[in-house]
Amino acid sequence: MKTDKNMNTARKLSLEEIEAMPRGSVVWRSFYTKTDEGIIWHTADPMLVCLPGHGGYLLGADKDSYWEGDIDNSLMSAPDISYWNSEPADDQLRGITKEQYNAMTNEELIVNTKLAAAITTRGVLFKELCSMTGMNFNHFWKALTGECEFVRSEIVTIRTVLDLTDDEVLDIFFPEVTLQI
């Protein structure tokens, strides 16, 4: 059962906690992916402790593939993977959901990949951002895909809604300035 977004009870596990789990325990593995277009999405899937303790073994699967992990120091080495005591809520994870990503169309047209990453890493969809900022989605999409540019007021509004730093604004909207510094 998915954790209620208002009750973020899932918590990340340490290697020592995973090592102490008995055989048959369920561990939730989450990971995020950044696409070439800058979109960041996440997923979380259960894994079973098949062999407990240090040197033990975790196994998870879905209809398309399976994944495994040795319970040792390498288990915690990937920065884009974490392990949880129960299924984490979407707001506990970085990016949009895998289902939201799969529902996107024409993401290959995106040229402002840094803006796409800044939006999706915060778990916001493009249409949601437009709703939050009052921007017209068609205009936003044209600017994101390089058909036109964002105007100053749109940049200010996006900055405010996404809580971007000065450096992020320069890097996203004015990369040529960043290169000259």
Coordinates of C-alpha atoms in Angstrom, one line a residue:
M1 CA 0.0 0.0 0.0
K2 CA 1.4 3.4 -1.0
T3 CA 2.2 5.7 1.8
D4 CA -0.2 8.7 2.1
K5 CA 1.6 11.9 0.9
N6 CA 0.6 13.5 4.2
M7 CA 2.0 10.7 6.3
N8 CA 5.6 10.2 5.0
T9 CA 6.3 7.2 7.2
A10 CA 8.7 5.5 4.8
R11 CA 12.3 6.1 5.7
K12 CA 15.6 5.2 4.1
L13 CA 17.5 2.2 5.4
S14 CA 21.1 1.9 6.2
L15 CA 23.2 -1.1 5.1
E16 CA 23.3 -2.3 8.7
E17 CA 19.5 -2.2 8.9
I18 CA 19.2 -4.2 5.7
E19 CA 21.8 -6.7 7.0
A20 CA 19.8 -7.2 10.2
M21 CA 16.5 -8.1 8.3
P22 CA 15.4 -11.7 8.4
R23 CA 14.8 -13.8 5.3
G24 CA 11.6 -12.9 3.5
S25 CA 11.6 -9.3 4.6
V26 CA 10.6 -6.7 2.0
V27 CA 12.8 -3.8 1.2
W28 CA 11.7 -1.0 -1.2
R29 CA 14.3 0.0 -3.8
S30 CA 13.9 3.4 -5.4
F31 CA 15.9 4.9 -8.2
Y32 CA 15.7 8.0 -10.4
T33 CA 16.7 8.4 -14.0
K34 CA 17.6 11.5 -15.9
T35 CA 16.8 11.3 -19.6
D36 CA 18.8 12.9 -22.4
E37 CA 16.1 15.6 -22.5
G38 CA 16.7 16.5 -18.8
I39 CA 13.5 14.9 -17.5
I40 CA 14.0 13.2 -14.1
W41 CA 11.7 10.4 -13.1
H42 CA 11.6 7.9 -10.3
T43 CA 10.2 4.5 -9.4
A44 CA 10.1 2.3 -6.3
D45 CA 9.8 -1.4 -6.3
P46 CA 9.8 -4.1 -3.6
M47 CA 12.7 -6.5 -3.2
L48 CA 12.8 -9.6 -1.1
V49 CA 15.6 -10.5 1.3
C50 CA 16.5 -14.0 0.0
L51 CA 19.6 -14.6 2.0
P52 CA 20.0 -12.3 5.1
G53 CA 23.1 -10.7 6.6
H54 CA 26.3 -9.3 5.2
G55 CA 27.0 -11.2 2.0
G56 CA 23.3 -11.9 1.6
Y57 CA 21.1 -11.3 -1.4
L58 CA 18.1 -9.2 -2.4
L59 CA 15.9 -10.0 -5.4
G60 CA 13.1 -7.9 -7.1
A61 CA 11.1 -8.3 -10.3
D62 CA 8.3 -7.0 -12.4
K63 CA 6.7 -8.4 -15.6
D64 CA 9.6 -7.1 -17.8
S65 CA 12.7 -7.6 -15.8
Y66 CA 14.4 -8.5 -12.5
W67 CA 17.0 -6.9 -10.4
E68 CA 19.2 -8.2 -7.7
G69 CA 21.6 -6.9 -5.1
D70 CA 24.3 -8.3 -2.9
I71 CA 24.0 -7.2 0.7
D72 CA 27.4 -5.7 1.0
N73 CA 29.1 -2.3 0.8
S74 CA 28.4 -2.0 -3.0
L75 CA 24.6 -2.0 -2.3
M76 CA 24.7 1.6 -1.1
S77 CA 27.2 2.9 -3.6
A78 CA 24.9 4.1 -6.4
P79 CA 23.8 7.7 -5.8
D80 CA 20.6 7.3 -7.7
I81 CA 19.4 4.2 -5.7
S82 CA 18.1 4.1 -2.2
Y83 CA 16.4 1.5 0.0
W84 CA 13.4 2.0 2.2
N85 CA 11.5 0.3 5.0
S86 CA 8.2 0.7 3.2
E87 CA 7.0 2.1 -0.1
P88 CA 8.0 5.8 -0.2
A89 CA 5.5 8.5 -1.2
D90 CA 6.1 10.3 -4.4
D91 CA 7.0 13.5 -2.6
Q92 CA 9.8 11.7 -0.8
L93 CA 11.5 10.9 -4.1
R94 CA 13.2 13.1 -6.6
G95 CA 11.4 13.7 -9.9
I96 CA 8.1 12.8 -11.5
T97 CA 6.7 9.3 -11.4
K98 CA 7.6 6.7 -14.1
E99 CA 3.9 6.7 -15.1
Q100 CA 3.9 10.5 -15.6
Y101 CA 7.1 10.3 -17.7
N102 CA 5.6 7.5 -19.8
A103 CA 2.5 9.6 -20.4
M104 CA 4.6 12.4 -21.9
T105 CA 4.7 13.0 -25.6
N106 CA 7.4 14.6 -27.8
E107 CA 9.9 15.0 -25.0
E108 CA 12.6 14.4 -27.6
L109 CA 11.9 17.9 -28.9
I110 CA 13.1 19.6 -25.6
V111 CA 16.2 21.7 -26.1
N112 CA 16.3 23.4 -22.7
T113 CA 17.2 20.3 -20.8
K114 CA 18.3 22.2 -17.8
L115 CA 14.9 23.7 -17.3
A116 CA 13.2 20.4 -17.9
A117 CA 15.5 18.9 -15.1
A118 CA 14.8 21.9 -12.8
I119 CA 11.0 21.3 -13.2
T120 CA 10.8 17.6 -13.0
T121 CA 13.4 17.1 -10.2
R122 CA 10.9 19.0 -8.1
G123 CA 8.2 16.5 -9.0
V124 CA 6.3 19.1 -11.2
L125 CA 4.8 18.3 -14.6
F126 CA 5.1 20.9 -17.4
K127 CA 1.3 21.5 -17.5
E128 CA 1.3 21.9 -13.7
L129 CA 4.1 24.5 -13.9
C130 CA 2.0 26.4 -16.5
S131 CA -1.0 26.2 -14.2
M132 CA 1.1 27.5 -11.2
T133 CA 2.6 30.3 -13.2
G134 CA -0.4 31.3 -15.4
M135 CA 1.7 30.6 -18.5
N136 CA 0.0 29.4 -21.7
F137 CA 1.2 25.8 -22.2
N138 CA 1.6 26.1 -26.0
H139 CA 3.9 29.1 -25.5
F140 CA 5.8 27.3 -22.7
W141 CA 6.3 24.2 -24.9
K142 CA 7.6 26.4 -27.8
A143 CA 10.1 28.0 -25.5
L144 CA 11.1 24.7 -24.0
T145 CA 11.7 23.3 -27.5
G146 CA 13.5 26.3 -28.8
E147 CA 10.9 27.7 -31.1
C148 CA 10.8 30.9 -29.2
E149 CA 12.3 32.4 -26.0
F150 CA 11.0 33.0 -22.5
V151 CA 10.5 36.7 -21.8
R152 CA 11.8 38.3 -18.6
S153 CA 8.5 38.2 -16.7
E154 CA 8.2 34.4 -17.4
I155 CA 11.7 33.8 -16.2
V156 CA 11.0 35.7 -13.0
T157 CA 7.7 33.8 -12.5
I158 CA 9.4 30.4 -13.1
R159 CA 12.2 31.3 -10.8
T160 CA 9.8 32.2 -8.0
V161 CA 7.6 29.1 -8.4
L162 CA 10.5 26.7 -8.6
D163 CA 12.5 28.6 -6.0
L164 CA 15.6 28.7 -8.3
T165 CA 18.9 30.3 -7.1
D166 CA 20.6 33.0 -9.1
D167 CA 23.1 30.5 -10.4
E168 CA 20.4 28.2 -11.5
V169 CA 18.6 31.0 -13.4
L170 CA 21.8 32.0 -15.1
D171 CA 22.7 28.4 -16.0
I172 CA 19.2 27.6 -17.3
F173 CA 18.2 30.7 -19.1
F174 CA 21.5 32.4 -19.9
P175 CA 24.2 29.7 -20.3
E176 CA 26.3 31.9 -22.5
V177 CA 26.7 34.3 -19.6
T178 CA 27.7 31.4 -17.3
L179 CA 30.4 30.3 -19.8
Q180 CA 32.0 33.8 -19.9
I181 CA 32.3 34.0 -16.1

